[in-house]
Short mmCIF file of C-alpha atoms in Angstrom, two decimals:
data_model
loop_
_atom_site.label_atom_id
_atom_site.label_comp_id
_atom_site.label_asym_id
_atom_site.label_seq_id
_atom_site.Cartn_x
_atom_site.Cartn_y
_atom_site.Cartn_z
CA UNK A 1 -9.46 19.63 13.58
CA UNK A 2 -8.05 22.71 15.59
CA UNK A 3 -4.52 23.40 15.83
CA UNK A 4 -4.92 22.35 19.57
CA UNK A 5 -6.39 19.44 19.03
CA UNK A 6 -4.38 18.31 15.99
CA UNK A 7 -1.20 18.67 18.07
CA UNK A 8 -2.43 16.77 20.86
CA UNK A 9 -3.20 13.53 18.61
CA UNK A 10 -0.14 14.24 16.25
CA UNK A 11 1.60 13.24 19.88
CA UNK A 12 -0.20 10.16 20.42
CA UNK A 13 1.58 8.90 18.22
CA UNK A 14 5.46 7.68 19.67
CA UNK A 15 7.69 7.88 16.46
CA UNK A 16 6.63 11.78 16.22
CA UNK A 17 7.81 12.85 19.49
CA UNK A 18 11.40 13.89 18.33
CA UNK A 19 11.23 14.41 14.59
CA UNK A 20 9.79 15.45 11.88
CA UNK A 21 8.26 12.33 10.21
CA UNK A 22 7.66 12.16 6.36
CA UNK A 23 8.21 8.78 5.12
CA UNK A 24 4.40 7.11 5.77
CA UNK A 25 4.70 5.66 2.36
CA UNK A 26 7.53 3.98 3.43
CA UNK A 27 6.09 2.88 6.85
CA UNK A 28 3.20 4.60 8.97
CA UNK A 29 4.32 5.08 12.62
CA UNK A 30 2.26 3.32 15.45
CA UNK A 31 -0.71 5.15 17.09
CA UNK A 32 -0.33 4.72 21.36
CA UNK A 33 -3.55 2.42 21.00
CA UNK A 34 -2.65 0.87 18.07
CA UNK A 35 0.75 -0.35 20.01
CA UNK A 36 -1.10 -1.21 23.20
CA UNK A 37 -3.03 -3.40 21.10
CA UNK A 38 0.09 -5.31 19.43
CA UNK A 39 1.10 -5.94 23.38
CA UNK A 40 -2.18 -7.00 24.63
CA UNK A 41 -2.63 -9.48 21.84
CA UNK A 42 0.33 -10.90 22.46
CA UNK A 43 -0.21 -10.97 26.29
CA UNK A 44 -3.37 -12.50 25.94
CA UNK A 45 -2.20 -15.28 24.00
CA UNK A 46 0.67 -16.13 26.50
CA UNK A 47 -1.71 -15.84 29.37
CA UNK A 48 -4.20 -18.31 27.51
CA UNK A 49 -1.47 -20.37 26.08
CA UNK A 50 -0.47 -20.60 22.64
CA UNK A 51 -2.22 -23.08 20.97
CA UNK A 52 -4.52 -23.62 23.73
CA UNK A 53 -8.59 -25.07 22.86
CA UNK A 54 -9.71 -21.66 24.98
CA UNK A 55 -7.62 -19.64 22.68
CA UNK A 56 -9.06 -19.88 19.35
CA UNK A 57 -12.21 -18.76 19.78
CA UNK A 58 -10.86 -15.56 20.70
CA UNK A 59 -8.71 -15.55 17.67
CA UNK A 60 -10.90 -16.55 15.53
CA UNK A 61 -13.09 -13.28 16.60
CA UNK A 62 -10.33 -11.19 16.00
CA UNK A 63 -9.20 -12.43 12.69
CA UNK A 64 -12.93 -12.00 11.83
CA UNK A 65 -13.55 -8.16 13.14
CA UNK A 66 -10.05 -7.26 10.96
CA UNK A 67 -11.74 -8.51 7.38
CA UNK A 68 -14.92 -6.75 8.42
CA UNK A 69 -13.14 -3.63 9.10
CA UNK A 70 -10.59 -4.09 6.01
CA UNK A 71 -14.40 -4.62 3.66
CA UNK A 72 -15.87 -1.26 5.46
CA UNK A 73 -12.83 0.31 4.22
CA UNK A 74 -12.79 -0.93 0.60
CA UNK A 75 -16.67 -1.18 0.56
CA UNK A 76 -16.83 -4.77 -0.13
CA UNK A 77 -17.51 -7.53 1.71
CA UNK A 78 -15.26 -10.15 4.28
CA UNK A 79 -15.38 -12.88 2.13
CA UNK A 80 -13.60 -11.30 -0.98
CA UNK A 81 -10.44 -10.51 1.05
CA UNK A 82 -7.48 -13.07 2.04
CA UNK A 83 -5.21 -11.51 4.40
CA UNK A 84 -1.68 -11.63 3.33
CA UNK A 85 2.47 -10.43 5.50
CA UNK A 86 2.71 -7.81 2.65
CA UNK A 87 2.18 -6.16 -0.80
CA UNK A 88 4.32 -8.44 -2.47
CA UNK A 89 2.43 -11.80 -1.22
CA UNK A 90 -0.72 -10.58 -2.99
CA UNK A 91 0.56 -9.65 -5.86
CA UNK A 92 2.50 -13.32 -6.18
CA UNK A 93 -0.81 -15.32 -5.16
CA UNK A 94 -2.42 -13.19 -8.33
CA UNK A 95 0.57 -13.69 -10.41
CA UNK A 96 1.03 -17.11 -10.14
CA UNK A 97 -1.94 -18.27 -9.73
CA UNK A 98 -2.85 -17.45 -13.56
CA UNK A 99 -2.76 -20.50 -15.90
CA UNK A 100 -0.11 -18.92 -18.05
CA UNK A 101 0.34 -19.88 -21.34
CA UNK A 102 3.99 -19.14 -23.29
CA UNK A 103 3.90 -16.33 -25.18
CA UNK A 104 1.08 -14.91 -23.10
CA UNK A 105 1.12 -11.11 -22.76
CA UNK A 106 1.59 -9.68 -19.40
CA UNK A 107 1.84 -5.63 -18.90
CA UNK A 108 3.08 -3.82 -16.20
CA UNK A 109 4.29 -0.19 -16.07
CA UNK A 110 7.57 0.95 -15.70
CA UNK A 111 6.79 2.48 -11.78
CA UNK A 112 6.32 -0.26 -10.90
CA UNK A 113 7.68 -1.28 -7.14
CA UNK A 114 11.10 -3.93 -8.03
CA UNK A 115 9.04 -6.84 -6.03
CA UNK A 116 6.70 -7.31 -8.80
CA UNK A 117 8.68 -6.12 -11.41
CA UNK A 118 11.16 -9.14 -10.26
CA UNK A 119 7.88 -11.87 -10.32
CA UNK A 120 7.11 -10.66 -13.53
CA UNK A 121 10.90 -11.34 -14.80
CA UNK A 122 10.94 -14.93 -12.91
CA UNK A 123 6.96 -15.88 -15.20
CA UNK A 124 8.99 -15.03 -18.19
CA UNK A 125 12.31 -16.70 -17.38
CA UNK A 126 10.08 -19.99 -15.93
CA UNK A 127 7.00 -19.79 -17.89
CA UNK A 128 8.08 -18.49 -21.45
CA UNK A 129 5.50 -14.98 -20.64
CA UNK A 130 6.31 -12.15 -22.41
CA UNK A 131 6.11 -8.93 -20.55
CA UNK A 132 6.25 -5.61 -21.73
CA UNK A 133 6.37 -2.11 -19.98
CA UNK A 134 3.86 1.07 -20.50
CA UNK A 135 6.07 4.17 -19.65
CA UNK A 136 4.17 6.14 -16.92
CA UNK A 137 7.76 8.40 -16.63
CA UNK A 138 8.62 10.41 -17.95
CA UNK A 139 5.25 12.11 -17.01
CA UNK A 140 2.28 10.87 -18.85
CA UNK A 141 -0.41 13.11 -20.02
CA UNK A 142 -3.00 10.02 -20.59
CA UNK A 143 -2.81 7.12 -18.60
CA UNK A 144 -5.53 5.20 -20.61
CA UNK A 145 -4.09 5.51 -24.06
CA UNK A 146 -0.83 4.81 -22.86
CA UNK A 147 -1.91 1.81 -21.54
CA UNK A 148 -4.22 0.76 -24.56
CA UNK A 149 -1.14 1.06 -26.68
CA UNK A 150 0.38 -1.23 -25.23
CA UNK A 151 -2.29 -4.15 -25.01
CA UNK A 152 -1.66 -7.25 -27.02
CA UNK A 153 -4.63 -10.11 -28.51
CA UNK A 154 -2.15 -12.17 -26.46
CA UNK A 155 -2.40 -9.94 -23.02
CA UNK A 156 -3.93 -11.90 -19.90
CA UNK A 157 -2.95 -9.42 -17.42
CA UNK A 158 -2.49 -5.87 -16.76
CA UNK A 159 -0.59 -5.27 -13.38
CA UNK A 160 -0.32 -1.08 -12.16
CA UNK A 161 -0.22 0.88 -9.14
CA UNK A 162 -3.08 2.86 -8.09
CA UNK A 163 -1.16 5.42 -6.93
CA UNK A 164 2.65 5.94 -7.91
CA UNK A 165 5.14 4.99 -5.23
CA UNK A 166 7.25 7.27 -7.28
CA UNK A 167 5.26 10.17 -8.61
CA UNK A 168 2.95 10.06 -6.78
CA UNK A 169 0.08 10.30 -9.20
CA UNK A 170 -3.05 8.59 -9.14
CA UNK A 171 -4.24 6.32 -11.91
CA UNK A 172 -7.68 6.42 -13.48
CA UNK A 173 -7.94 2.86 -12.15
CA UNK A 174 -11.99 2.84 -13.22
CA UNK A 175 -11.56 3.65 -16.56
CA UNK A 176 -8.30 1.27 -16.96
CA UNK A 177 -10.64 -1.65 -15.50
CA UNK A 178 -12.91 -0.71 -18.02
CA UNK A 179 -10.62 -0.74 -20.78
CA UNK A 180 -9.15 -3.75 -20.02
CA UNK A 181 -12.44 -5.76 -19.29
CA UNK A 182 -13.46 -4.85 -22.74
CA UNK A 183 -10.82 -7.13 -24.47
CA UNK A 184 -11.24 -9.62 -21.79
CA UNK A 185 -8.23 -8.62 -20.01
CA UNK A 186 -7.95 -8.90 -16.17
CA UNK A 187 -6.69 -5.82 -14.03
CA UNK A 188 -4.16 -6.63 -10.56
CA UNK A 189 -3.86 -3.01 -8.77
CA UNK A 190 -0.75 -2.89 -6.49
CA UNK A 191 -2.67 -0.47 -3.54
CA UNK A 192 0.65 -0.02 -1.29
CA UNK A 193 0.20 3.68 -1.67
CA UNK A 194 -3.29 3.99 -1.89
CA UNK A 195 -5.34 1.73 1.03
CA UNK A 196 -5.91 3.78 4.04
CA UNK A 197 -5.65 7.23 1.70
CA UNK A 198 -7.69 7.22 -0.59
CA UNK A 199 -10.94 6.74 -0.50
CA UNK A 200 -12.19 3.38 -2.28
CA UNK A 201 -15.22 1.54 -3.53
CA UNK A 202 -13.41 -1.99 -4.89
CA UNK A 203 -16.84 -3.25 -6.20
CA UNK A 204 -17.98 0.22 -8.41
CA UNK A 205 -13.85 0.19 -9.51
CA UNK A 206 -14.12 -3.32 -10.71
CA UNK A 207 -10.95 -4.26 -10.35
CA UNK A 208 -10.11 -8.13 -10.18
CA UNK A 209 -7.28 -7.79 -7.85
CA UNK A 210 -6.44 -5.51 -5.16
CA UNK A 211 -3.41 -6.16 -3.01
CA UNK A 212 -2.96 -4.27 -0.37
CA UNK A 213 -0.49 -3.68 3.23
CA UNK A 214 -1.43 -2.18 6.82
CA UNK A 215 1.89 -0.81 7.73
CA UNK A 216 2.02 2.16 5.31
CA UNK A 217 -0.90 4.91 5.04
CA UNK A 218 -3.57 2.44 7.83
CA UNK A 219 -0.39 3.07 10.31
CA UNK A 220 -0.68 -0.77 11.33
CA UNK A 221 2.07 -3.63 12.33
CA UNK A 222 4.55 -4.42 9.55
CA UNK A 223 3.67 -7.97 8.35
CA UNK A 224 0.11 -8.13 7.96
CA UNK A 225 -1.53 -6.87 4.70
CA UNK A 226 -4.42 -8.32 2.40
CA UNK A 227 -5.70 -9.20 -1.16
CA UNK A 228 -9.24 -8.30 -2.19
CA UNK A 229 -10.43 -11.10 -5.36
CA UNK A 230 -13.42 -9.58 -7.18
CA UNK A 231 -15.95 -13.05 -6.27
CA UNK A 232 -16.25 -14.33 -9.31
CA UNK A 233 -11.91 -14.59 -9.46
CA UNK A 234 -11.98 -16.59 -6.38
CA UNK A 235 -13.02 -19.77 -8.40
CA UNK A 236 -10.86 -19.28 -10.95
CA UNK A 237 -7.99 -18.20 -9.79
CA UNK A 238 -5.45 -21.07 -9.17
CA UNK A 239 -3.50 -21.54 -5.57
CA UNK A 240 0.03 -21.43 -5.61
CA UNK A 241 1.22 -21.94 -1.77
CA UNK A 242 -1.47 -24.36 0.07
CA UNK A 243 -2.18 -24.31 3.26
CA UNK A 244 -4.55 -25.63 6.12
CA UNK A 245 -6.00 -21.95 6.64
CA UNK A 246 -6.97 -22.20 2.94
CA UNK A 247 -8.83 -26.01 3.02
CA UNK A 248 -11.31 -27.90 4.54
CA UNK A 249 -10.52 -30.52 6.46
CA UNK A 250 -12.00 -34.22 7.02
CA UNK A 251 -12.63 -35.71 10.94
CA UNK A 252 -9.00 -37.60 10.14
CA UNK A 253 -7.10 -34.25 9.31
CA UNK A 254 -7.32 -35.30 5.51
CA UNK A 255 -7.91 -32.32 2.50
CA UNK A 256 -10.99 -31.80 1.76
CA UNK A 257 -11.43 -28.93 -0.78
CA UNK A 258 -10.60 -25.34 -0.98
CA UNK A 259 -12.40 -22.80 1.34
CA UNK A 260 -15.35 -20.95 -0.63
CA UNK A 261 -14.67 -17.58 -0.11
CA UNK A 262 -10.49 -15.51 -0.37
CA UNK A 263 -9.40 -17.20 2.75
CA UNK A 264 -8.47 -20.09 0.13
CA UNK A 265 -5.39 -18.10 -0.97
CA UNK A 266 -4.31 -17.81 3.14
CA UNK A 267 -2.03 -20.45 4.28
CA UNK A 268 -1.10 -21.24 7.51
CA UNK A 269 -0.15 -19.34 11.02
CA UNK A 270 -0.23 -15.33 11.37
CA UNK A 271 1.38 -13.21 13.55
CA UNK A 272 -2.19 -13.32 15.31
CA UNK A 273 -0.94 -9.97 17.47
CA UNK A 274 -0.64 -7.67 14.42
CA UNK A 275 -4.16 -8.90 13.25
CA UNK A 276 -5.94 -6.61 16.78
CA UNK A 277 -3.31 -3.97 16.45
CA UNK A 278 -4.29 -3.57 12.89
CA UNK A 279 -8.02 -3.22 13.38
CA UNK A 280 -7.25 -0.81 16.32
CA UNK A 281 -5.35 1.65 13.98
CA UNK A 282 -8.12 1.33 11.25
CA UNK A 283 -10.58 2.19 14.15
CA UNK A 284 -8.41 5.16 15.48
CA UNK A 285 -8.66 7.15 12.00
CA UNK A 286 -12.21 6.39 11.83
CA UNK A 287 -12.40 8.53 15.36
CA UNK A 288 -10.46 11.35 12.99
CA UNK A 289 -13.31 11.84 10.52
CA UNK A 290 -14.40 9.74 7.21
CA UNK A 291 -11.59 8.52 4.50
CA UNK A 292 -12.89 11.25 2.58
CA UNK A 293 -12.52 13.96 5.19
CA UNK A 294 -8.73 12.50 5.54
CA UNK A 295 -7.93 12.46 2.58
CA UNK A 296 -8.90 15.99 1.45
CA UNK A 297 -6.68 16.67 4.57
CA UNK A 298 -3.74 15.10 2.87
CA UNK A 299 -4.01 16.50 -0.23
CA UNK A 300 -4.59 19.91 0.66
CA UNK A 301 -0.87 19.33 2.61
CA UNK A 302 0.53 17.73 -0.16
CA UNK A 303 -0.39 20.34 -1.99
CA UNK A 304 0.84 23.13 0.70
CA UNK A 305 4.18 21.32 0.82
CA UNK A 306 4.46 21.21 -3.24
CA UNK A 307 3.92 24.72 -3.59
CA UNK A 308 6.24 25.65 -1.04
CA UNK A 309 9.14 23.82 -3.62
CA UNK A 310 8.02 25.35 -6.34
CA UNK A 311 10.57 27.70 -7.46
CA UNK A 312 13.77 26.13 -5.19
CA UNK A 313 16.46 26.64 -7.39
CA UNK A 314 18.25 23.35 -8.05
CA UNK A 315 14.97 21.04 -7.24
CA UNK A 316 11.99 20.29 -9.20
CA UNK A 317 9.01 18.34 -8.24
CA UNK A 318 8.36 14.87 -10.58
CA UNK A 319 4.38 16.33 -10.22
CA UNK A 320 4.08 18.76 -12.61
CA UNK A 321 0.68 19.52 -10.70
CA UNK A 322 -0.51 19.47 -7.30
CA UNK A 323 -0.34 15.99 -6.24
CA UNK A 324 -3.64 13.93 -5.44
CA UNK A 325 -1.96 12.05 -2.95
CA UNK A 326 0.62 12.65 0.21
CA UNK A 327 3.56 11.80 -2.17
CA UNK A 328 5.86 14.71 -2.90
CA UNK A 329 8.81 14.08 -4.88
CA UNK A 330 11.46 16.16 -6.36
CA UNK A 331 14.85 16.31 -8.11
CA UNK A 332 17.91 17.52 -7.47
CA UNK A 333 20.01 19.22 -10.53
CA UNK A 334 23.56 18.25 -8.26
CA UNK A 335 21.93 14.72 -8.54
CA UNK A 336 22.88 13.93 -4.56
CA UNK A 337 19.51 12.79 -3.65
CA UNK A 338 20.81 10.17 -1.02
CA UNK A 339 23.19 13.16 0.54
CA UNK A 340 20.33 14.60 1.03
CA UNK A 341 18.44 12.56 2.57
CA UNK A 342 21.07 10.95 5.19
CA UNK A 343 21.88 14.82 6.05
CA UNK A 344 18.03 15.21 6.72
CA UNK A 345 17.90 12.19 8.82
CA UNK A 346 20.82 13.39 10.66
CA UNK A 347 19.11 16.57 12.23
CA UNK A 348 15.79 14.30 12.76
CA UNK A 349 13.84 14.40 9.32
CA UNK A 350 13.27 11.71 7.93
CA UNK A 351 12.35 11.74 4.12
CA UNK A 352 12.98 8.71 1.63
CA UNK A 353 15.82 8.32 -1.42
CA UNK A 354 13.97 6.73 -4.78
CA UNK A 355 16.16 5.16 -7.46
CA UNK A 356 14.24 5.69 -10.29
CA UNK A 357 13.48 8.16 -10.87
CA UNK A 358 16.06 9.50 -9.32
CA UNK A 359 14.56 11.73 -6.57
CA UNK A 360 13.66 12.30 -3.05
CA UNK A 361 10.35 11.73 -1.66
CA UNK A 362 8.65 13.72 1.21
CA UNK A 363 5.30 12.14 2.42
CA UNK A 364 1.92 13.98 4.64
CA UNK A 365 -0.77 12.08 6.23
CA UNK A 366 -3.56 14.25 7.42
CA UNK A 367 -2.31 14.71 10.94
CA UNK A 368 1.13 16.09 9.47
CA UNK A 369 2.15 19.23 10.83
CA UNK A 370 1.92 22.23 8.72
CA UNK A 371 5.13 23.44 10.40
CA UNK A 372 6.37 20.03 9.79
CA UNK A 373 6.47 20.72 6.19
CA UNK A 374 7.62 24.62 6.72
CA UNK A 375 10.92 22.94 8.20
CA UNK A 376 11.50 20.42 5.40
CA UNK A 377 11.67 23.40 3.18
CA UNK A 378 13.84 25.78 5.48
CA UNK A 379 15.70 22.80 5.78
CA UNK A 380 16.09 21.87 1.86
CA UNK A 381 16.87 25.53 1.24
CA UNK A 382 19.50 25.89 3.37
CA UNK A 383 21.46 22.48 2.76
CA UNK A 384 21.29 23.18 -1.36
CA UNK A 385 22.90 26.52 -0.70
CA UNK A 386 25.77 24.31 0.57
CA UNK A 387 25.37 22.08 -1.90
CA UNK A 388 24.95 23.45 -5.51
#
């Protein structure tokens, strides 16, 4: 993409006009389309009628071209995913929806995001599970024996991020799977950081759970996200919250078994506006070259952005490498990480504080300015000078 070019769509998109925007792992920004969409949907629906016979036909269409475009994505197939409001949902379908035992083994890492390090806490206060914690920080120089460890005869699940909200690094997830599978052990990915940046083949991964949002790197509507169950999960794994969207239903509105496919684990009315304004951003990266081609784009920033810190006296980056993701994080020897960051925001940058570990994070998509990130820095510099 020329500089001309890039600049133009870099300002199609609202939230950019007056700032310099780093925080898309916190929440992408709205493409022009992608917001025209959210108010067309909505319009449509009014002018129909809500809950009017003519109506759902045309929702039905749309709910079915946004799992089609969420499967091209992952490179799997529409019946495998159950759209979900959020991260968090998908991970609590897969979490309680596991016929746990007490004194089961469950394993998560200690990056973990608080949400499902706080459903993990309520299985063991409710259910008698016993979870334990592989340490991924301080920086880990192999994932896989880290995590093999830590595996018990007893462990039933292994939950991890992808990609560190934290870090930013990026788990062998593949070999992990594999790993795990081996003992018999089933593998729940949280993908917050990962869908819509890095490119992704669910079915050669073979991870059994996938959960997943829109409104982070896919630049979509908060509130709509999704799960992707490997097919032969879908059977096994148990509902928790039950629905209409998840059953069939008899001629006198009676239950009459689960759905067949992930829409099982769905459970009643969406937000059916976000579900067109979600497909329209997936569609408006696809205009901006394959997930590949994007995501080389982001790393090579990332990586023009990390070097650029390198050296800052007073800061070091949590990646002791270039990171393979847009996640740049650092730490501050005066330890005033949210200073930072609400002085940032106050001349229009807008970065993220993390609590642990204690750092700031800085985020690129691939249409990121490079002179986006050269005034992050400038900006950095000067405010530590002030600040030592």
């Amino acid at each position: 993409m020329d500089p001309k070019t890039l600049n133009a769509y870099h300002h199609s998109y609202p939230a950019l006009l007056n700032k310099t925007y780093l925080n898309y792992g916190g929440q992408g920004p709205l493409h022009q389309e992608t917001w025209q969409a959210l108010i067309q949907s909505d319009r449509h629906i009014q002018e129909q009628g809500p809950f009017a016979n003519r109506v759902f036909p045309w929702l039905s269409q749309q709910l079915q071209d946004l799992r089609q475009a969420l499967a091209d994505l992952l490179n799997t197939t529409p019946d495998t995913i159950a759209l979900t409001d959020s991260v968090t949902s998908g991970c609590n379908i897969v979490l309680w929806g596991i016929n746990w035992q007490a004194g089961d083994h469950l394993l998560i890492s200690n990056c973990e995001h608080p949400g499902v390090v706080a459903i993990a806490e309520q299985l063991q206060r409710r259910l008698g599970v016993v979870v334990d914690r592989v340490n991924f920080w301080p920086w880990c120089e192999d994932d896989v024996a880290a995590i093999a460890a830590r595996l018990h005869p007893r462990t039933r699940l292994v939950v991890i991020s992808h990609l560190l909200w934290n870090t930013g690094k990026l788990l062998p997830l593949q070999e992990i799977v594999q790993l795990c599978h081996q003992q018999g052990i089933q593998v729940l990915a949280d993908a917050a950081q990962s869908v819509g940046m890095v490119p992704l083949n669910l079915p050669a991964l073979g991870v059994d759970y996938y959960a997943f949002t829109g409104h982070k790197w896919c630049c979509g509507p908060a509130g709509l996200g999704g799960l992707y169950i490997r097919r032969d999960r879908i059977e096994t794994l148990e509902p928790t919250f039950v629905g209409w969207r998840g059953i069939h239903q008899t001629r006198d509105a009676q239950p009459a078994g689960w759905k067949e496919d992930a829409s099982r684990f769905e459970v009643a009315t969406t937000a059916f506006s976000l579900v067109s304004a979600l497909t329209t951003a997936l569609g408006v990266h696809d205009q901006w070259g394959s997930v590949g081609d994007r995501y080389r784009r982001i790393c090579y920033l990332s990586q023009y952005l990390w070097q650029q810190l390198q050296g800052i006296a007073g800061l070091t980056c949590l990646s002791p490498v270039p990171p393979p993701s847009g996640l740049v994080s650092f730490q501050l020897a005066n330890g005033q990480h949210r200073q930072l960051v609400q002085d940032l925001e106050a001349q229009d940058i807008l970065v993220r504080e993390l609590l642990y570990p204690p750092s700031v994070r800085a985020c690129v998509h691939y249409f990121t300015l490079p002179q986006e990130c050269d005034r992050f820095v400038l900006t950095v510099k000067d405010w530590l000078k002030s600040h030592p």
